[in-house]
mmCIF file with all atom_site columns, C-alpha atoms in Angstrom:
data_model
loop_
_atom_site.group_PDB
_atom_site.id
_atom_site.type_symbol
_atom_site.label_atom_id
_atom_site.label_alt_id
_atom_site.label_comp_id
_atom_site.label_asym_id
_atom_site.label_entity_id
_atom_site.label_seq_id
_atom_site.pdbx_PDB_ins_code
_atom_site.Cartn_x
_atom_site.Cartn_y
_atom_site.Cartn_z
_atom_site.occupancy
_atom_site.B_iso_or_equiv
_atom_site.pdbx_formal_charge
_atom_site.auth_seq_id
_atom_site.auth_comp_id
_atom_site.auth_asym_id
_atom_site.auth_atom_id
_atom_site.pdbx_PDB_model_num
ATOM 1   C CA . UNK X 1 1   ? 12.115  -29.743 2.295   1.00 0.00 ? 6   UNK X CA 1
ATOM 2   C CA . UNK X 1 2   ? 13.468  -31.415 -0.849  1.00 0.00 ? 7   UNK X CA 1
ATOM 3   C CA . UNK X 1 3   ? 12.933  -34.892 0.617   1.00 0.00 ? 8   UNK X CA 1
ATOM 4   C CA . UNK X 1 4   ? 9.172   -34.216 0.447   1.00 0.00 ? 9   UNK X CA 1
ATOM 5   C CA . UNK X 1 5   ? 9.311   -33.208 -3.236  1.00 0.00 ? 10  UNK X CA 1
ATOM 6   C CA . UNK X 1 6   ? 7.402   -36.318 -4.296  1.00 0.00 ? 11  UNK X CA 1
ATOM 7   C CA . UNK X 1 7   ? 4.521   -35.290 -1.981  1.00 0.00 ? 12  UNK X CA 1
ATOM 8   C CA . UNK X 1 8   ? 4.176   -31.763 -3.408  1.00 0.00 ? 13  UNK X CA 1
ATOM 9   C CA . UNK X 1 9   ? 1.248   -31.435 -5.793  1.00 0.00 ? 14  UNK X CA 1
ATOM 10  C CA . UNK X 1 10  ? -1.024  -28.740 -7.125  1.00 0.00 ? 15  UNK X CA 1
ATOM 11  C CA . UNK X 1 11  ? -4.122  -28.208 -5.035  1.00 0.00 ? 16  UNK X CA 1
ATOM 12  C CA . UNK X 1 12  ? -2.412  -28.556 -1.642  1.00 0.00 ? 17  UNK X CA 1
ATOM 13  C CA . UNK X 1 13  ? -3.582  -25.913 0.825   1.00 0.00 ? 18  UNK X CA 1
ATOM 14  C CA . UNK X 1 14  ? -1.141  -23.125 1.713   1.00 0.00 ? 19  UNK X CA 1
ATOM 15  C CA . UNK X 1 15  ? -1.525  -20.724 4.638   1.00 0.00 ? 20  UNK X CA 1
ATOM 16  C CA . UNK X 1 16  ? 0.100   -17.299 4.701   1.00 0.00 ? 21  UNK X CA 1
ATOM 17  C CA . UNK X 1 17  ? 0.979   -16.114 8.202   1.00 0.00 ? 22  UNK X CA 1
ATOM 18  C CA . UNK X 1 18  ? 2.163   -12.854 9.684   1.00 0.00 ? 23  UNK X CA 1
ATOM 19  C CA . UNK X 1 19  ? 5.768   -13.728 10.636  1.00 0.00 ? 24  UNK X CA 1
ATOM 20  C CA . UNK X 1 20  ? 5.556   -11.830 13.936  1.00 0.00 ? 25  UNK X CA 1
ATOM 21  C CA . UNK X 1 21  ? 2.088   -12.587 15.298  1.00 0.00 ? 26  UNK X CA 1
ATOM 22  C CA . UNK X 1 22  ? 1.691   -15.941 13.481  1.00 0.00 ? 27  UNK X CA 1
ATOM 23  C CA . UNK X 1 23  ? -1.851  -14.797 12.648  1.00 0.00 ? 28  UNK X CA 1
ATOM 24  C CA . UNK X 1 24  ? -3.293  -16.322 9.503   1.00 0.00 ? 29  UNK X CA 1
ATOM 25  C CA . UNK X 1 25  ? -3.527  -13.759 6.691   1.00 0.00 ? 30  UNK X CA 1
ATOM 26  C CA . UNK X 1 26  ? -4.869  -15.880 3.839   1.00 0.00 ? 31  UNK X CA 1
ATOM 27  C CA . UNK X 1 27  ? -5.467  -19.437 2.665   1.00 0.00 ? 32  UNK X CA 1
ATOM 28  C CA . UNK X 1 28  ? -4.884  -20.566 -0.899  1.00 0.00 ? 33  UNK X CA 1
ATOM 29  C CA . UNK X 1 29  ? -3.776  -23.500 -3.011  1.00 0.00 ? 34  UNK X CA 1
ATOM 30  C CA . UNK X 1 30  ? -0.640  -24.524 -4.859  1.00 0.00 ? 35  UNK X CA 1
ATOM 31  C CA . UNK X 1 31  ? -1.083  -23.866 -8.572  1.00 0.00 ? 36  UNK X CA 1
ATOM 32  C CA . UNK X 1 32  ? 2.382   -24.901 -9.787  1.00 0.00 ? 37  UNK X CA 1
ATOM 33  C CA . UNK X 1 33  ? 5.121   -27.229 -8.561  1.00 0.00 ? 38  UNK X CA 1
ATOM 34  C CA . UNK X 1 34  ? 8.465   -27.287 -10.363 1.00 0.00 ? 39  UNK X CA 1
ATOM 35  C CA . UNK X 1 35  ? 9.589   -30.759 -11.404 1.00 0.00 ? 40  UNK X CA 1
ATOM 36  C CA . UNK X 1 36  ? 13.175  -29.988 -10.324 1.00 0.00 ? 41  UNK X CA 1
ATOM 37  C CA . UNK X 1 37  ? 14.773  -29.496 -6.926  1.00 0.00 ? 42  UNK X CA 1
ATOM 38  C CA . UNK X 1 38  ? 17.342  -26.731 -6.424  1.00 0.00 ? 43  UNK X CA 1
ATOM 39  C CA . UNK X 1 39  ? 19.872  -28.821 -4.483  1.00 0.00 ? 44  UNK X CA 1
ATOM 40  C CA . UNK X 1 40  ? 22.145  -25.908 -3.555  1.00 0.00 ? 45  UNK X CA 1
ATOM 41  C CA . UNK X 1 41  ? 19.275  -23.871 -2.104  1.00 0.00 ? 46  UNK X CA 1
ATOM 42  C CA . UNK X 1 42  ? 17.468  -26.936 -0.726  1.00 0.00 ? 47  UNK X CA 1
ATOM 43  C CA . UNK X 1 43  ? 14.234  -25.658 -2.270  1.00 0.00 ? 48  UNK X CA 1
ATOM 44  C CA . UNK X 1 44  ? 11.524  -26.357 -4.803  1.00 0.00 ? 49  UNK X CA 1
ATOM 45  C CA . UNK X 1 45  ? 9.860   -23.585 -6.764  1.00 0.00 ? 50  UNK X CA 1
ATOM 46  C CA . UNK X 1 46  ? 6.115   -23.472 -6.167  1.00 0.00 ? 51  UNK X CA 1
ATOM 47  C CA . UNK X 1 47  ? 3.360   -20.973 -6.851  1.00 0.00 ? 52  UNK X CA 1
ATOM 48  C CA . UNK X 1 48  ? 0.123   -20.526 -4.971  1.00 0.00 ? 53  UNK X CA 1
ATOM 49  C CA . UNK X 1 49  ? -2.951  -18.413 -5.516  1.00 0.00 ? 54  UNK X CA 1
ATOM 50  C CA . UNK X 1 50  ? -4.708  -16.523 -2.732  1.00 0.00 ? 55  UNK X CA 1
ATOM 51  C CA . UNK X 1 51  ? -7.910  -14.501 -2.627  1.00 0.00 ? 56  UNK X CA 1
ATOM 52  C CA . UNK X 1 52  ? -7.409  -11.159 -0.904  1.00 0.00 ? 57  UNK X CA 1
ATOM 53  C CA . UNK X 1 53  ? -11.046 -10.324 -0.213  1.00 0.00 ? 58  UNK X CA 1
ATOM 54  C CA . UNK X 1 54  ? -10.303 -8.712  3.157   1.00 0.00 ? 59  UNK X CA 1
ATOM 55  C CA . UNK X 1 55  ? -7.318  -6.752  1.829   1.00 0.00 ? 60  UNK X CA 1
ATOM 56  C CA . UNK X 1 56  ? -4.892  -8.256  4.348   1.00 0.00 ? 61  UNK X CA 1
ATOM 57  C CA . UNK X 1 57  ? -2.186  -8.857  1.729   1.00 0.00 ? 62  UNK X CA 1
ATOM 58  C CA . UNK X 1 58  ? -0.141  -6.007  0.234   1.00 0.00 ? 63  UNK X CA 1
ATOM 59  C CA . UNK X 1 59  ? 2.487   -5.781  -2.512  1.00 0.00 ? 64  UNK X CA 1
ATOM 60  C CA . UNK X 1 60  ? 5.958   -6.464  -1.136  1.00 0.00 ? 65  UNK X CA 1
ATOM 61  C CA . UNK X 1 61  ? 4.640   -7.733  2.203   1.00 0.00 ? 66  UNK X CA 1
ATOM 62  C CA . UNK X 1 62  ? 6.848   -10.270 3.997   1.00 0.00 ? 67  UNK X CA 1
ATOM 63  C CA . UNK X 1 63  ? 4.891   -13.374 5.055   1.00 0.00 ? 68  UNK X CA 1
ATOM 64  C CA . UNK X 1 64  ? 5.547   -16.902 6.239   1.00 0.00 ? 69  UNK X CA 1
ATOM 65  C CA . UNK X 1 65  ? 3.985   -19.709 4.201   1.00 0.00 ? 70  UNK X CA 1
ATOM 66  C CA . UNK X 1 66  ? 2.967   -23.114 5.474   1.00 0.00 ? 71  UNK X CA 1
ATOM 67  C CA . UNK X 1 67  ? 1.879   -26.048 3.321   1.00 0.00 ? 72  UNK X CA 1
ATOM 68  C CA . UNK X 1 68  ? -0.862  -28.191 4.822   1.00 0.00 ? 73  UNK X CA 1
ATOM 69  C CA . UNK X 1 69  ? 0.225   -31.711 3.930   1.00 0.00 ? 74  UNK X CA 1
ATOM 70  C CA . UNK X 1 70  ? -2.823  -33.428 5.356   1.00 0.00 ? 75  UNK X CA 1
ATOM 71  C CA . UNK X 1 71  ? -5.783  -32.711 7.584   1.00 0.00 ? 76  UNK X CA 1
ATOM 72  C CA . UNK X 1 72  ? -7.495  -34.900 10.115  1.00 0.00 ? 77  UNK X CA 1
ATOM 73  C CA . UNK X 1 73  ? -10.727 -34.260 11.957  1.00 0.00 ? 78  UNK X CA 1
ATOM 74  C CA . UNK X 1 74  ? -10.255 -33.715 15.645  1.00 0.00 ? 79  UNK X CA 1
ATOM 75  C CA . UNK X 1 75  ? -9.918  -31.304 18.496  1.00 0.00 ? 80  UNK X CA 1
ATOM 76  C CA . UNK X 1 76  ? -6.980  -28.956 19.120  1.00 0.00 ? 81  UNK X CA 1
ATOM 77  C CA . UNK X 1 77  ? -6.311  -27.534 22.590  1.00 0.00 ? 82  UNK X CA 1
ATOM 78  C CA . UNK X 1 78  ? -3.736  -24.992 23.778  1.00 0.00 ? 83  UNK X CA 1
ATOM 79  C CA . UNK X 1 79  ? -0.584  -26.598 25.156  1.00 0.00 ? 84  UNK X CA 1
ATOM 80  C CA . UNK X 1 80  ? -1.100  -24.498 28.292  1.00 0.00 ? 85  UNK X CA 1
ATOM 81  C CA . UNK X 1 81  ? -4.365  -26.379 28.991  1.00 0.00 ? 86  UNK X CA 1
ATOM 82  C CA . UNK X 1 82  ? -2.604  -29.739 29.444  1.00 0.00 ? 87  UNK X CA 1
ATOM 83  C CA . UNK X 1 83  ? -1.775  -31.076 32.915  1.00 0.00 ? 88  UNK X CA 1
ATOM 84  C CA . UNK X 1 84  ? 0.534   -34.042 33.371  1.00 0.00 ? 89  UNK X CA 1
ATOM 85  C CA . UNK X 1 85  ? 0.061   -36.281 36.379  1.00 0.00 ? 90  UNK X CA 1
ATOM 86  C CA . UNK X 1 86  ? 1.743   -39.643 36.869  1.00 0.00 ? 91  UNK X CA 1
ATOM 87  C CA . UNK X 1 87  ? 2.866   -39.774 33.251  1.00 0.00 ? 92  UNK X CA 1
ATOM 88  C CA . UNK X 1 88  ? -0.661  -39.180 31.910  1.00 0.00 ? 93  UNK X CA 1
ATOM 89  C CA . UNK X 1 89  ? -2.160  -36.151 30.193  1.00 0.00 ? 94  UNK X CA 1
ATOM 90  C CA . UNK X 1 90  ? -5.294  -34.411 31.452  1.00 0.00 ? 95  UNK X CA 1
ATOM 91  C CA . UNK X 1 91  ? -7.411  -31.336 30.836  1.00 0.00 ? 96  UNK X CA 1
ATOM 92  C CA . UNK X 1 92  ? -9.851  -29.665 33.191  1.00 0.00 ? 97  UNK X CA 1
ATOM 93  C CA . UNK X 1 93  ? -13.234 -30.213 31.540  1.00 0.00 ? 98  UNK X CA 1
ATOM 94  C CA . UNK X 1 94  ? -16.045 -27.798 32.426  1.00 0.00 ? 99  UNK X CA 1
ATOM 95  C CA . UNK X 1 95  ? -18.968 -29.865 33.724  1.00 0.00 ? 100 UNK X CA 1
ATOM 96  C CA . UNK X 1 96  ? -22.262 -29.726 31.804  1.00 0.00 ? 101 UNK X CA 1
ATOM 97  C CA . UNK X 1 97  ? -24.289 -28.889 34.916  1.00 0.00 ? 102 UNK X CA 1
ATOM 98  C CA . UNK X 1 98  ? -23.439 -26.521 37.810  1.00 0.00 ? 103 UNK X CA 1
ATOM 99  C CA . UNK X 1 99  ? -22.681 -27.900 41.288  1.00 0.00 ? 104 UNK X CA 1
ATOM 100 C CA . UNK X 1 100 ? -25.117 -27.729 44.249  1.00 0.00 ? 105 UNK X CA 1
ATOM 101 C CA . UNK X 1 101 ? -24.108 -24.098 44.860  1.00 0.00 ? 106 UNK X CA 1
ATOM 102 C CA . UNK X 1 102 ? -24.989 -23.206 41.261  1.00 0.00 ? 107 UNK X CA 1
ATOM 103 C CA . UNK X 1 103 ? -21.345 -22.687 40.248  1.00 0.00 ? 108 UNK X CA 1
ATOM 104 C CA . UNK X 1 104 ? -19.640 -24.017 37.163  1.00 0.00 ? 109 UNK X CA 1
ATOM 105 C CA . UNK X 1 105 ? -16.854 -26.455 38.019  1.00 0.00 ? 110 UNK X CA 1
ATOM 106 C CA . UNK X 1 106 ? -14.220 -28.571 36.311  1.00 0.00 ? 111 UNK X CA 1
ATOM 107 C CA . UNK X 1 107 ? -13.420 -32.261 36.379  1.00 0.00 ? 112 UNK X CA 1
ATOM 108 C CA . UNK X 1 108 ? -10.081 -33.853 35.569  1.00 0.00 ? 113 UNK X CA 1
ATOM 109 C CA . UNK X 1 109 ? -10.433 -35.510 32.150  1.00 0.00 ? 114 UNK X CA 1
ATOM 110 C CA . UNK X 1 110 ? -7.756  -37.880 30.792  1.00 0.00 ? 115 UNK X CA 1
ATOM 111 C CA . UNK X 1 111 ? -6.821  -37.263 27.147  1.00 0.00 ? 116 UNK X CA 1
ATOM 112 C CA . UNK X 1 112 ? -4.637  -38.981 24.582  1.00 0.00 ? 117 UNK X CA 1
ATOM 113 C CA . UNK X 1 113 ? -2.557  -36.461 22.668  1.00 0.00 ? 118 UNK X CA 1
ATOM 114 C CA . UNK X 1 114 ? -1.342  -36.555 19.096  1.00 0.00 ? 119 UNK X CA 1
ATOM 115 C CA . UNK X 1 115 ? 0.937   -34.170 17.282  1.00 0.00 ? 120 UNK X CA 1
ATOM 116 C CA . UNK X 1 116 ? 1.694   -30.663 18.454  1.00 0.00 ? 121 UNK X CA 1
ATOM 117 C CA . UNK X 1 117 ? 0.777   -27.972 15.942  1.00 0.00 ? 122 UNK X CA 1
ATOM 118 C CA . UNK X 1 118 ? 2.199   -24.586 16.838  1.00 0.00 ? 123 UNK X CA 1
ATOM 119 C CA . UNK X 1 119 ? 0.986   -23.919 20.369  1.00 0.00 ? 124 UNK X CA 1
ATOM 120 C CA . UNK X 1 120 ? -1.764  -26.562 20.288  1.00 0.00 ? 125 UNK X CA 1
ATOM 121 C CA . UNK X 1 121 ? -2.005  -30.315 20.805  1.00 0.00 ? 126 UNK X CA 1
ATOM 122 C CA . UNK X 1 122 ? -4.187  -32.585 18.751  1.00 0.00 ? 127 UNK X CA 1
ATOM 123 C CA . UNK X 1 123 ? -6.471  -34.572 21.076  1.00 0.00 ? 128 UNK X CA 1
ATOM 124 C CA . UNK X 1 124 ? -6.942  -38.121 19.776  1.00 0.00 ? 129 UNK X CA 1
ATOM 125 C CA . UNK X 1 125 ? -9.417  -39.162 22.473  1.00 0.00 ? 130 UNK X CA 1
ATOM 126 C CA . UNK X 1 126 ? -10.956 -37.874 25.680  1.00 0.00 ? 131 UNK X CA 1
ATOM 127 C CA . UNK X 1 127 ? -12.584 -34.706 24.300  1.00 0.00 ? 132 UNK X CA 1
ATOM 128 C CA . UNK X 1 128 ? -15.283 -34.002 21.768  1.00 0.00 ? 133 UNK X CA 1
ATOM 129 C CA . UNK X 1 129 ? -15.967 -30.999 19.586  1.00 0.00 ? 134 UNK X CA 1
ATOM 130 C CA . UNK X 1 130 ? -17.799 -28.407 21.692  1.00 0.00 ? 135 UNK X CA 1
ATOM 131 C CA . UNK X 1 131 ? -16.426 -29.499 25.079  1.00 0.00 ? 136 UNK X CA 1
ATOM 132 C CA . UNK X 1 132 ? -15.304 -26.543 27.166  1.00 0.00 ? 137 UNK X CA 1
ATOM 133 C CA . UNK X 1 133 ? -11.997 -26.731 29.022  1.00 0.00 ? 138 UNK X CA 1
ATOM 134 C CA . UNK X 1 134 ? -10.013 -24.501 31.357  1.00 0.00 ? 139 UNK X CA 1
ATOM 135 C CA . UNK X 1 135 ? -7.171  -22.816 29.489  1.00 0.00 ? 140 UNK X CA 1
ATOM 136 C CA . UNK X 1 136 ? -5.689  -20.569 32.178  1.00 0.00 ? 141 UNK X CA 1
ATOM 137 C CA . UNK X 1 137 ? -4.790  -20.830 35.859  1.00 0.00 ? 142 UNK X CA 1
ATOM 138 C CA . UNK X 1 138 ? -4.754  -24.610 35.569  1.00 0.00 ? 143 UNK X CA 1
ATOM 139 C CA . UNK X 1 139 ? -2.054  -24.914 38.240  1.00 0.00 ? 144 UNK X CA 1
ATOM 140 C CA . UNK X 1 140 ? -4.610  -23.574 40.732  1.00 0.00 ? 145 UNK X CA 1
ATOM 141 C CA . UNK X 1 141 ? -7.308  -26.067 39.765  1.00 0.00 ? 146 UNK X CA 1
ATOM 142 C CA . UNK X 1 142 ? -8.179  -29.482 41.089  1.00 0.00 ? 147 UNK X CA 1
ATOM 143 C CA . UNK X 1 143 ? -10.935 -31.982 40.403  1.00 0.00 ? 148 UNK X CA 1
ATOM 144 C CA . UNK X 1 144 ? -14.362 -30.417 41.149  1.00 0.00 ? 149 UNK X CA 1
ATOM 145 C CA . UNK X 1 145 ? -12.881 -26.912 41.570  1.00 0.00 ? 150 UNK X CA 1
ATOM 146 C CA . UNK X 1 146 ? -15.416 -24.121 40.962  1.00 0.00 ? 151 UNK X CA 1
ATOM 147 C CA . UNK X 1 147 ? -14.518 -21.757 38.133  1.00 0.00 ? 152 UNK X CA 1
ATOM 148 C CA . UNK X 1 148 ? -15.565 -18.427 36.650  1.00 0.00 ? 153 UNK X CA 1
ATOM 149 C CA . UNK X 1 149 ? -14.987 -17.376 33.054  1.00 0.00 ? 154 UNK X CA 1
ATOM 150 C CA . UNK X 1 150 ? -12.453 -14.592 32.587  1.00 0.00 ? 155 UNK X CA 1
ATOM 151 C CA . UNK X 1 151 ? -13.735 -11.454 30.912  1.00 0.00 ? 156 UNK X CA 1
ATOM 152 C CA . UNK X 1 152 ? -12.912 -11.062 27.243  1.00 0.00 ? 157 UNK X CA 1
ATOM 153 C CA . UNK X 1 153 ? -12.958 -14.789 26.485  1.00 0.00 ? 158 UNK X CA 1
#
C-alpha cells in the first residue's frame, strides 16, 4: 500500500506464491523501489530478483507476491489447532512420555497468541520450537486423552 512507501527498501524479502494453492514458489529480494507513488493506481513500482533453481517459475506465469516486512523468531501453529475455553487460548500438547498404558497422550496447554499469518497463529508464549501438538480432531480431545498419529503426517 502507498502508505507504507517509506518502509519499502531494497533487500526486503519477497515471496512468490501460487495464487490457487498459496504454496510458496520462490523467495527473493527487492532490487529496486521507485521513489514515486502512482496515486491513481495506488501502487509503487518495485523489482525483485528470484533464483529459479527448481524450475518452478515459468515465463508468463501468474503469481501472487508478498513482501516480508519483518520477521520475528517464534512458533507458528495452524489456526485449527487452537481451542478456546473461558476466553483463553489452548493447544493440546503431546506429552513427552507415554501414559501407564504406553500410549501417547495430550495435555491442555495455555498459549498466548500473536498475529495471524495466513492460516497460522504466532505463539508468543506457551510453546517451544519442537513441541508436538494435536492439529486435527481437537473437538474430540480432552486433557490426558490418548492419541494416535494419523498416517501421512
